[in-house]
Amino acid sequence: MSLLTPPTPPSPAAAADAAVAAILAATVHPAPGAPRGVVVDSPPGAGKSTLVVKAARELVAAGERLMIVAQTNSQVDDLVDRLAAKGTELTVGRLHSGEARPAAEALRHPNVTASSKPADLLELDVVVSTAAKWQWVKDVEPWRHAIVDEAYQMRSDALLAVARLFERALFVGDPGQLDPFTVVGTEQWSGLSYDPSSSAVVTLLAHNPAIEPHRLPVSWRLPASAAPLISEAFYPFTPFRAGTGPGDRLLLPGTRSDGSAVDATIDEAAEYGWALLELPARHTVRTDPQAVAAVAALVRRLLDRGLVASSEQGRVPLTAGRIAVGTAHRDQAAAVRAALGALGVPVDPVAGPAVSVDTANRLQGREYDMTVVLHPLSGRPDATAFHLETGRLCVLASRHRHACIVVARAGIPELLDEHPAGDPVQLGSAMRIPAGWEEKIGGQVIGLLERVGAQFPDGWEANYRVLQHLAEHRVRGS
Amino acid sequence: MSLLTTLARLEAIRSGRAEPLATVLHRHLADRPMVLVPLATAAEDGAPLAVLLGTDRAEPRLHIVPQPLNRERRAEFLAALADDLLPYLDSFAAAVELIEGSEKEPATGEKTVTTRELCLDAPQLIVPNVGSVRHLALLGRATRFRRTAEDPDPGPYPAPTRVPLLGRWLTHLTERAQVPGSSLLLPMTGLLARHWATGQSLLEDQHLAAQLAWHHPPAGLTGAEAAELAETARGTDGRLLHPPAGPATDPRFDEKLLAPAIARFDAAQAAARQGRPDAAVDLAAAVGELRHLLLEVLLPTWTDVWRGLDLLRALPPGGHLAERWESDRWSYTGHRDRLAAGEPPQPRVDDAVTAARKLAQREREQVRVGVQEALDDPLAMAERRLAGEAFSGVVTELEPAYDTSGRTPKPRPLLTVHTTDRPHADLGREVHRASGPAAQKAEVVAFDAAAGLITVRVVNGMGRKKEPEAGSLPQPGEPVTFTLFELAPRQSAPLPEPDDTPWTHGGPPSAAPRSASVSEEWA
Amino acid sequence: MSVADARLASTMNVSLTDQARRLAALRGGAEQRGLDARALAALAANPGCRRRAVLDAAGVDKGAVAGRLGRPAPFGRSPFAIARGTAFEARLKADDCAALLEPLRRHLGLPPGDGDRLDTPDLLPRSGPAVRAARTSEALAEAVAASLADPALWTLLDHPMLRLTVAGAPAYLEPDAVLVHGGRCTVVEIKSFPVLDGSADPAKVGAAARQAAVYVLALQEAAGLDGPSGSPQDPGPPGSPELTVLLVCPQDFGQRPVAAAIDVRRELATTRRALARLTRIEELLDALPPGTSFDLAPDPAGQPTRPVAELTAAVDEVPAVYGPECLSACELGFHCRAQARAAGSVEQIGRGVRADLGDLRTVAAVLTACAGGGIPAAPRDPAAAEDPATEDPAVEDPATARLRYAAALRAEALSGVALSGASG
């Protein structure tokens, strides 16, 4: 019988440790002739930030200095805060622009120096800034090492402008999140490996076909109820699993349901990790007052019912700061904020712990215990590429440690069903070594004309898959 | 489509006529534009069939390719087109002004004064639609690498020198047309659609005659009815009464008229080659017939483009047109200089750095044209107000206040504006005064949405004295507009030289083989 | 007959039912217009349109119907385009397809092989579709078996005939070529639009990809695969098609071929959905009044005699979903546009505009709402009445509120008088 037992798969922790060890080895002690870049694909909550901190500390421990490129000021502040807290031995520079002052949490550490002049920071172990700021840095010796964080969100032209600053780099990011974009026509370059509006990683991999992306195989954020769905719907070819098992994460309502649809939705989410509050079908404008009211009511009741989140990190009450509301559009976020304000829910982080209400773009990279999502397709008469973008739904559905509640008008399946499919297909030249060619051509890179930029599954498939799952956790609202 | 545009289109449906989308002209119109209506051969995007062009609406000039599959006929056409178009393009090269600037000596860092020539005016090509722009781009691509008798290796079919030159100009103009707000090459459908809304969709607006039909529908017809006639009405011979504006021709015209006429030309030519006695007469007749056919197809569109120009010229020009036209003049001057310096033709495909530079330029110009249109045109500003990106209203209160943190107190007056707009004006948000006497920034300090009152603290644009300079601030009762967006585009970050392209982007392009010298089958 | 064929035939016998008969009745005496791959691919262009679904499923000649309704489809192919396409394909298939195989080898990852042999079986091109399909199926099975035995063997099926079950009836599809090598087959799609400097018109490539996906689906059906298969790791049983097709186009401005590999998994999924929808055509048929027919009743000379009013009424029995895109994609586009205009529906200026208009669906309703006149307020429920997001109690619907605001801004800008009273 023992002969038939398959080998036990390594525990999530062991699998993740092995992946991280391989990445660190490739980064800190690259083999002779190894590619100059190391790429790490990280699904939501797979320990990307931890990896960045670890890599920085090991590089410094090996006697190196490094620069770190992140995409937004809040990402930079976040990173500086983590680096300085976890790596008390590090000296950290926060390079900022003249206009944007760094956040207080980044500056509270004694080992952090902030300046708008690179020269002030050159001697420090680690210098962190946004890609936009790094582009202006000149007259410096290139760093031997760099880490590029959220690299899939970085545009190729931004990498072009900063790549002169380093010799080797570790690129870390989540390929499932929102792609970078531009508002002007870029058709003439689409298909080029260095299309300036495409993702930096796409360009990097096209020109460095020897780079094999590493993968972080375990999501520590997503609970066991969410990881399989998110993996299957958004990462079908690079699956990952949850670091925790069923029952490791519990949401316990402090008070009983009042029998309303809102409370029933909360109970469903607490029990299963997902819930869909479905409002009657109707075509609405983006700021659908009823949907906005439902979102606000859900958050109000979440706070009123005194939920406790129990996890490997202990038992903590579900307070405002641990809840996020995600929307597709800014005006929706503004309407939700107004509605929450009217219900007395704190939404201004400056005034103390508050519910985060933001668009998918701004929630990228963030983590909460509980999320309430206004479905991008709710109430719409038709879907657009924007609303169907795979990354948008992926971001919204993968911010939570415990549970996610989706609010939507009925009728989205019909909407998807009637969505026209007439998508253009872009040809481009891929530079690669086709499978099975190594022995024939000795690793020579071949230019091939092929389809570029196609995502599979596309937004339609991903949306459909998520809706199918949500339908099992549906509560009908009025 | 923005809600205001939707509204204008719905109004056009109600009125049966085009409705305004702008109160001023948003693109520079030259005094002497070159109108150019091209036709292409079906299913061969880049293969020219005919072109009608000229700067005088009464005197269009026609060039045709009597047999589009024949390399020599095509070459003759291109040479004739070059002869016709290049003098116009060149005619702006000589008159220049001198612009002083300073340049930093890279080695010493010393600044030196330089003067550069800027052409006083530039050419402007007006074509019927976006398809025509694409067609000209293909013509440019097909001809700019043509080898000439002057090349060391002229190949079997050397072209006259002016043909690759034409290709380089067409490439430059069609590239420039990609830059938002530029005006060296403009499609009439786009120009009209920027300034007026029809009661049909943008897709239908691509048909020039159908779009124009909404402007002057014949008596008794609505715009929609007139547009449908322009799209579909056929005469008894099955021909469309109003042929499409190209570059593609009506397939039924191809089948019933063009193909037989080309066949007659082929026959006449074959006869001429065999030396048949009256072959020359037949050949001339066949060419004459083709010219007549194609002129009939082109003339209605020719007239349409000029009618469109008449409509646009009736609009008062926007305040920033001259400034944007200056960019076009720089673009023209730059290309003139590159030709004079003997630089090679534009490559087939941009290298990584050039692509990134162009993208940066387009993004910058997109911002610039957006801002300038809003400043020039209250209807464009209305779009921004509706989007919550600007607010207009009347000053209700001006309260003096000072920043006393420094050595001398600086004026930081509080301005309260009554508005019905709902800007996304979070507290602390920086706002910019539109159309003030000088650039002026302020920050939002209070927003009472219910009362429609926004208070901002003005932080600059008041002179250097202790008190704000007279006239620098709007007074109570005065109308004012603030924008949440900056009024000038941000500078783009520097990019490496193409020769310094980093490893992430494949290294310097010169390392990769260039294929520009590969011979083409076509052309 | 192969096993897969027998299986197919048996499913067909079950489904060649009542439904096929009802569809035939709709068509009347006219010959069924075969659904070719182009038509099948176009189904996905407007999947919500029932009119198109019913007419296509019934094999009605929409172009003829549109002509009779007084708004003929403006489509046509120029003889020059046809000639160019034919010339290009002939050039590709000359000399044992040398011009075709070279790019294909490259894409399949095979070095130029001197020892390779090319087999081009006779597929009985002059027979009827059913015979051709049977012959293709046989040739395909042989080619797969032979290619497994001999890795140097290539088989090119030139214009094979594939069969796909659509709404219970067989549709016959004719790809340009199918190439068999190493036990797998690859769909080859030949188009005459150029690939210029490594890129091509994305809309045209997209259409070609959708068309090729239909062929892949038919080959999957033939290979006995009926579930969605999208995994490159699991290629399926021998003979199953590659999920990447080869598009062959002329390069730059010449006639030299260039091939591009196009992964059509996405289009395959779309096509599956479109076909699944067609099998649900039953519901649409149930909604039609008995006796509905799109028969044009042609006289012996082929001229339609069906009264226009009667035909219009029949077409109108099936609701359409019109958008301006239909004008270039559907023969009935101009007819449906005229109807949309007559009904004053907002979709006539584009489907996207509806997103801003909430429940308002007609031009008149929108303009009335802007004017602030007495539009009927949308029904509201108590939950919304307490909705804090609606700040102005006088305004019922947020769409209406925004429209009025937009209309006021527009009026202000056009009149030159500021909203708040001062002159601007």
Tab-separated table of N, CA and C in Angstrom, chain C residues 296-391:
chain	number	residue	atom	x	y	z
C	296	LEU	N	-39.143	34.397	-49.317
C	296	LEU	CA	-39.301	35.519	-50.233
C	296	LEU	C	-40.232	35.157	-51.381
C	297	ALA	N	-40.619	33.899	-51.427
C	297	ALA	CA	-41.517	33.403	-52.490
C	297	ALA	C	-41.063	33.874	-53.866
C	298	PRO	N	-39.895	33.459	-54.304
C	298	PRO	CA	-39.402	33.949	-55.597
C	298	PRO	C	-40.222	33.382	-56.752
C	299	ASP	N	-40.385	34.211	-57.781
C	299	ASP	CA	-41.077	33.727	-58.983
C	299	ASP	C	-40.077	32.926	-59.825
C	300	PRO	N	-40.512	32.341	-60.917
C	300	PRO	CA	-39.580	31.498	-61.688
C	300	PRO	C	-38.315	32.247	-62.097
C	301	ALA	N	-38.395	33.568	-62.212
C	301	ALA	CA	-37.209	34.325	-62.608
C	301	ALA	C	-36.323	34.652	-61.409
C	302	GLY	N	-36.745	34.228	-60.219
C	302	GLY	CA	-35.926	34.466	-59.040
C	302	GLY	C	-36.247	35.777	-58.351
C	303	GLN	N	-37.232	36.517	-58.870
C	303	GLN	CA	-37.591	37.785	-58.220
C	303	GLN	C	-38.529	37.517	-57.045
C	304	PRO	N	-38.270	38.120	-55.904
C	304	PRO	CA	-39.137	37.871	-54.744
C	304	PRO	C	-40.534	38.427	-54.971
C	305	THR	N	-41.523	37.672	-54.517
C	305	THR	CA	-42.900	38.143	-54.654
C	305	THR	C	-43.561	38.351	-53.292
C	306	ARG	N	-42.875	38.011	-52.264
C	306	ARG	CA	-43.483	38.138	-50.929
C	306	ARG	C	-43.785	39.607	-50.665
C	307	PRO	N	-45.003	39.935	-50.269
C	307	PRO	CA	-45.316	41.345	-49.981
C	307	PRO	C	-44.377	41.901	-48.914
C	308	VAL	N	-43.867	43.101	-49.170
C	308	VAL	CA	-42.867	43.686	-48.285
C	308	VAL	C	-43.415	43.849	-46.868
C	309	ALA	N	-44.667	44.285	-46.794
C	309	ALA	CA	-45.248	44.536	-45.468
C	309	ALA	C	-45.276	43.243	-44.652
C	310	GLU	N	-45.623	42.153	-45.351
C	310	GLU	CA	-45.721	40.856	-44.670
C	310	GLU	C	-44.333	40.405	-44.192
C	311	LEU	N	-43.341	40.596	-45.071
C	311	LEU	CA	-41.979	40.191	-44.716
C	311	LEU	C	-41.451	41.047	-43.556
C	312	THR	N	-41.733	42.343	-43.628
C	312	THR	CA	-41.315	43.235	-42.550
C	312	THR	C	-41.910	42.767	-41.228
C	313	ALA	N	-43.187	42.445	-41.276
C	313	ALA	CA	-43.859	42.010	-40.049
C	313	ALA	C	-43.195	40.747	-39.511
C	314	ALA	N	-42.842	39.831	-40.407
C	314	ALA	CA	-42.215	38.584	-39.971
C	314	ALA	C	-40.854	38.862	-39.330
C	315	VAL	N	-40.069	39.725	-39.979
C	315	VAL	CA	-38.743	40.042	-39.433
C	315	VAL	C	-38.895	40.720	-38.075
C	316	ASP	N	-39.890	41.574	-37.978
C	316	ASP	CA	-40.075	42.317	-36.733
C	316	ASP	C	-40.546	41.431	-35.583
C	317	GLU	N	-41.029	40.239	-35.910
C	317	GLU	CA	-41.426	39.333	-34.833
C	317	GLU	C	-40.230	38.941	-33.968
C	318	VAL	N	-39.043	38.995	-34.549
C	318	VAL	CA	-37.846	38.617	-33.779
C	318	VAL	C	-37.128	39.903	-33.368
C	319	PRO	N	-37.006	40.154	-32.098
C	319	PRO	CA	-36.384	41.414	-31.685
C	319	PRO	C	-34.899	41.478	-32.055
C	320	ALA	N	-34.480	42.664	-32.474
C	320	ALA	CA	-33.067	42.859	-32.829
C	320	ALA	C	-32.378	43.653	-31.724
C	321	VAL	N	-31.094	43.513	-31.635
C	321	VAL	CA	-30.292	44.373	-30.755
C	321	VAL	C	-29.367	45.151	-31.676
C	322	TYR	N	-29.772	46.382	-31.995
C	322	TYR	CA	-29.012	47.147	-32.977
C	322	TYR	C	-27.916	47.998	-32.323
C	323	GLY	N	-26.800	48.072	-32.988
C	323	GLY	CA	-25.759	49.031	-32.648
C	323	GLY	C	-25.095	49.424	-33.946
C	324	PRO	N	-24.450	50.594	-34.005
C	324	PRO	CA	-23.855	51.024	-35.272
C	324	PRO	C	-22.848	50.026	-35.849
C	325	GLU	N	-22.256	49.173	-34.997
C	325	GLU	CA	-21.309	48.166	-35.517
C	325	GLU	C	-21.998	47.227	-36.498
C	326	CYS	N	-23.328	47.064	-36.325
C	326	CYS	CA	-24.062	46.125	-37.176
C	326	CYS	C	-23.960	46.528	-38.643
C	327	LEU	N	-23.801	47.823	-38.918
C	327	LEU	CA	-23.801	48.289	-40.308
C	327	LEU	C	-22.716	47.606	-41.126
C	328	SER	N	-21.612	47.286	-40.484
C	328	SER	CA	-20.534	46.675	-41.254
C	328	SER	C	-20.451	45.173	-40.996
C	329	ALA	N	-21.361	44.622	-40.185
C	329	ALA	CA	-21.228	43.211	-39.831
C	329	ALA	C	-22.441	42.390	-40.209
C	330	CYS	N	-23.567	43.029	-40.486
C	330	CYS	CA	-24.787	42.245	-40.706
C	330	CYS	C	-25.556	42.835	-41.881
C	331	GLU	N	-26.075	41.936	-42.721
C	331	GLU	CA	-26.795	42.383	-43.920
C	331	GLU	C	-28.024	43.206	-43.572
C	332	LEU	N	-28.595	42.952	-42.403
C	332	LEU	CA	-29.815	43.653	-42.033
C	332	LEU	C	-29.533	44.975	-41.322
C	333	GLY	N	-28.260	45.341	-41.219
C	333	GLY	CA	-27.869	46.519	-40.443
C	333	GLY	C	-28.654	47.772	-40.785
C	334	PHE	N	-28.793	48.064	-42.076
C	334	PHE	CA	-29.478	49.306	-42.450
C	334	PHE	C	-30.963	49.239	-42.105
C	335	HIS	N	-31.537	48.061	-42.238
C	335	HIS	CA	-32.949	47.905	-41.873
C	335	HIS	C	-33.121	48.144	-40.368
C	336	CYS	N	-32.247	47.532	-39.583
C	336	CYS	CA	-32.385	47.667	-38.130
C	336	CYS	C	-32.094	49.103	-37.687
C	337	ARG	N	-31.172	49.764	-38.413
C	337	ARG	CA	-30.906	51.159	-38.066
C	337	ARG	C	-32.147	52.010	-38.282
C	338	ALA	N	-32.808	51.781	-39.413
C	338	ALA	CA	-34.014	52.561	-39.695
C	338	ALA	C	-35.045	52.336	-38.589
C	339	GLN	N	-35.135	51.093	-38.125
C	339	GLN	CA	-36.090	50.804	-37.050
C	339	GLN	C	-35.673	51.483	-35.749
C	340	ALA	N	-34.360	51.429	-35.468
C	340	ALA	CA	-33.883	52.049	-34.233
C	340	ALA	C	-34.134	53.555	-34.279
C	341	ARG	N	-33.950	54.150	-35.458
C	341	ARG	CA	-34.210	55.585	-35.588
C	341	ARG	C	-35.687	55.889	-35.416
C	342	ALA	N	-36.509	55.056	-36.037
C	342	ALA	CA	-37.946	55.300	-35.935
C	342	ALA	C	-38.407	55.180	-34.488
C	343	ALA	N	-37.797	54.251	-33.764
C	343	ALA	CA	-38.195	54.045	-32.373
C	343	ALA	C	-37.524	55.059	-31.449
C	344	GLY	N	-36.599	55.827	-31.981
C	344	GLY	CA	-35.919	56.827	-31.158
C	344	GLY	C	-35.023	56.223	-30.097
C	345	SER	N	-34.491	55.031	-30.362
C	345	SER	CA	-33.652	54.415	-29.324
C	345	SER	C	-32.273	55.069	-29.291
C	346	VAL	N	-31.719	55.181	-28.104
C	346	VAL	CA	-30.435	55.880	-27.977
C	346	VAL	C	-29.287	55.093	-28.594
C	347	GLU	N	-29.465	53.776	-28.779
C	347	GLU	CA	-28.384	52.961	-29.341
C	347	GLU	C	-27.997	53.402	-30.747
C	348	GLN	N	-28.844	54.181	-31.411
C	348	GLN	CA	-28.517	54.583	-32.776
C	348	GLN	C	-27.230	55.406	-32.824
C	349	ILE	N	-26.836	56.028	-31.728
C	349	ILE	CA	-25.565	56.759	-31.770
C	349	ILE	C	-24.436	55.964	-31.106
C	350	GLY	N	-24.713	54.743	-30.691
C	350	GLY	CA	-23.656	53.896	-30.129
C	350	GLY	C	-24.148	53.244	-28.857
C	351	ARG	N	-23.773	51.985	-28.687
C	351	ARG	CA	-24.271	51.275	-27.493
C	351	ARG	C	-23.692	51.824	-26.213
C	352	GLY	N	-22.460	52.334	-26.322
C	352	GLY	CA	-21.775	52.775	-25.113
C	352	GLY	C	-22.476	53.908	-24.389
C	353	VAL	N	-23.273	54.693	-25.109
C	353	VAL	CA	-23.867	55.864	-24.465
C	353	VAL	C	-24.831	55.475	-23.359
C	354	ARG	N	-25.346	54.255	-23.410
C	354	ARG	CA	-26.353	53.865	-22.415
C	354	ARG	C	-25.807	53.912	-21.000
C	355	ALA	N	-24.486	53.739	-20.873
C	355	ALA	CA	-23.907	53.678	-19.533
C	355	ALA	C	-24.198	54.942	-18.737
C	356	ASP	N	-24.342	56.079	-19.420
C	356	ASP	CA	-24.575	57.344	-18.718
C	356	ASP	C	-26.055	57.633	-18.508
C	357	LEU	N	-26.906	56.803	-19.097
C	357	LEU	CA	-28.304	57.206	-19.170
C	357	LEU	C	-29.226	56.423	-18.245
C	358	GLY	N	-28.675	55.477	-17.484
C	358	GLY	CA	-29.508	54.737	-16.537
C	358	GLY	C	-30.628	54.022	-17.243
C	359	ASP	N	-31.858	54.270	-16.778
C	359	ASP	CA	-33.020	53.602	-17.335
C	359	ASP	C	-33.530	54.248	-18.617
C	360	LEU	N	-33.060	55.442	-18.932
C	360	LEU	CA	-33.598	56.169	-20.075
C	360	LEU	C	-33.120	55.508	-21.355
C	361	ARG	N	-34.045	55.168	-22.227
C	361	ARG	CA	-33.664	54.416	-23.413
C	361	ARG	C	-34.014	55.092	-24.727
C	362	THR	N	-34.760	56.185	-24.686
C	362	THR	CA	-35.109	56.837	-25.944
C	362	THR	C	-34.602	58.273	-25.960
C	363	VAL	N	-34.405	58.768	-27.181
C	363	VAL	CA	-33.929	60.133	-27.368
C	363	VAL	C	-34.868	61.107	-26.675
C	364	ALA	N	-36.158	60.886	-26.868
C	364	ALA	CA	-37.129	61.804	-26.296
C	364	ALA	C	-37.056	61.783	-24.769
C	365	ALA	N	-36.915	60.594	-24.181
C	365	ALA	CA	-36.881	60.514	-22.719
C	365	ALA	C	-35.674	61.265	-22.182
C	366	VAL	N	-34.537	61.123	-22.863
C	366	VAL	CA	-33.328	61.783	-22.391
C	366	VAL	C	-33.484	63.296	-22.494
C	367	LEU	N	-33.959	63.757	-23.647
C	367	LEU	CA	-34.052	65.205	-23.838
C	367	LEU	C	-35.125	65.813	-22.918
C	368	THR	N	-36.192	65.062	-22.670
C	368	THR	CA	-37.196	65.547	-21.735
C	368	THR	C	-36.607	65.641	-20.337
C	369	ALA	N	-35.817	64.629	-19.976
C	369	ALA	CA	-35.195	64.638	-18.650
C	369	ALA	C	-34.296	65.854	-18.518
C	370	CYS	N	-33.554	66.179	-19.572
C	370	CYS	CA	-32.656	67.339	-19.538
C	370	CYS	C	-33.436	68.616	-19.331
C	371	ALA	N	-34.572	68.678	-19.994
C	371	ALA	CA	-35.352	69.907	-19.938
C	371	ALA	C	-35.979	70.073	-18.570
C	372	GLY	N	-35.931	69.026	-17.750
C	372	GLY	CA	-36.501	69.137	-16.414
C	372	GLY	C	-38.005	69.037	-16.448
C	373	GLY	N	-38.545	68.641	-17.597
C	373	GLY	CA	-39.988	68.498	-17.698
C	373	GLY	C	-40.459	67.290	-16.915
C	374	GLY	N	-41.736	67.060	-16.955
C	374	GLY	CA	-42.296	66.012	-16.107
C	374	GLY	C	-42.022	64.626	-16.634
C	375	ILE	N	-40.809	64.170	-16.436
C	375	ILE	CA	-40.560	62.794	-16.824
C	375	ILE	C	-41.049	61.897	-15.706
C	376	PRO	N	-41.560	60.756	-16.076
C	376	PRO	CA	-41.979	59.846	-15.015
C	376	PRO	C	-40.754	59.370	-14.234
C	377	ALA	N	-40.810	59.580	-12.946
C	377	ALA	CA	-39.680	59.143	-12.124
C	377	ALA	C	-39.617	57.629	-12.141
C	378	ALA	N	-38.430	57.120	-12.134
C	378	ALA	CA	-38.269	55.677	-12.077
C	378	ALA	C	-38.844	55.184	-10.755
C	379	PRO	N	-39.404	53.982	-10.787
C	379	PRO	CA	-39.955	53.467	-9.536
C	379	PRO	C	-38.870	53.357	-8.467
C	380	ARG	N	-39.187	53.740	-7.282
C	380	ARG	CA	-38.173	53.730	-6.242
C	380	ARG	C	-38.683	52.877	-5.100
C	381	ASP	N	-37.777	52.374	-4.337
C	381	ASP	CA	-38.231	51.601	-3.196
C	381	ASP	C	-37.739	52.259	-1.919
C	382	PRO	N	-38.259	51.797	-0.797
C	382	PRO	CA	-37.956	52.500	0.459
C	382	PRO	C	-36.457	52.575	0.751
C	383	ALA	N	-35.738	51.526	0.362
C	383	ALA	CA	-34.297	51.528	0.660
C	383	ALA	C	-33.634	52.733	0.023
C	384	ALA	N	-34.034	53.010	-1.220
C	384	ALA	CA	-33.395	54.106	-1.930
C	384	ALA	C	-33.855	55.452	-1.389
C	385	ALA	N	-35.057	55.481	-0.843
C	385	ALA	CA	-35.569	56.750	-0.346
C	385	ALA	C	-34.689	57.294	0.766
C	386	GLU	N	-34.084	56.389	1.509
C	386	GLU	CA	-33.221	56.852	2.599
C	386	GLU	C	-31.766	56.932	2.169
C	387	ASP	N	-31.604	56.747	0.901
C	387	ASP	CA	-30.242	56.696	0.380
C	387	ASP	C	-29.532	58.026	0.548
C	388	PRO	N	-28.460	58.020	1.290
C	388	PRO	CA	-27.760	59.272	1.543
C	388	PRO	C	-27.028	59.808	0.316
C	389	ALA	N	-26.825	58.944	-0.689
C	389	ALA	CA	-26.052	59.394	-1.839
C	389	ALA	C	-26.848	60.354	-2.718
C	390	THR	N	-28.158	60.233	-2.656
C	390	THR	CA	-28.964	61.169	-3.422
C	390	THR	C	-29.151	62.403	-2.562
C	391	GLU	N	-28.398	63.422	-2.893
C	391	GLU	CA	-28.383	64.546	-1.972
C	391	GLU	C	-29.540	65.499	-2.214
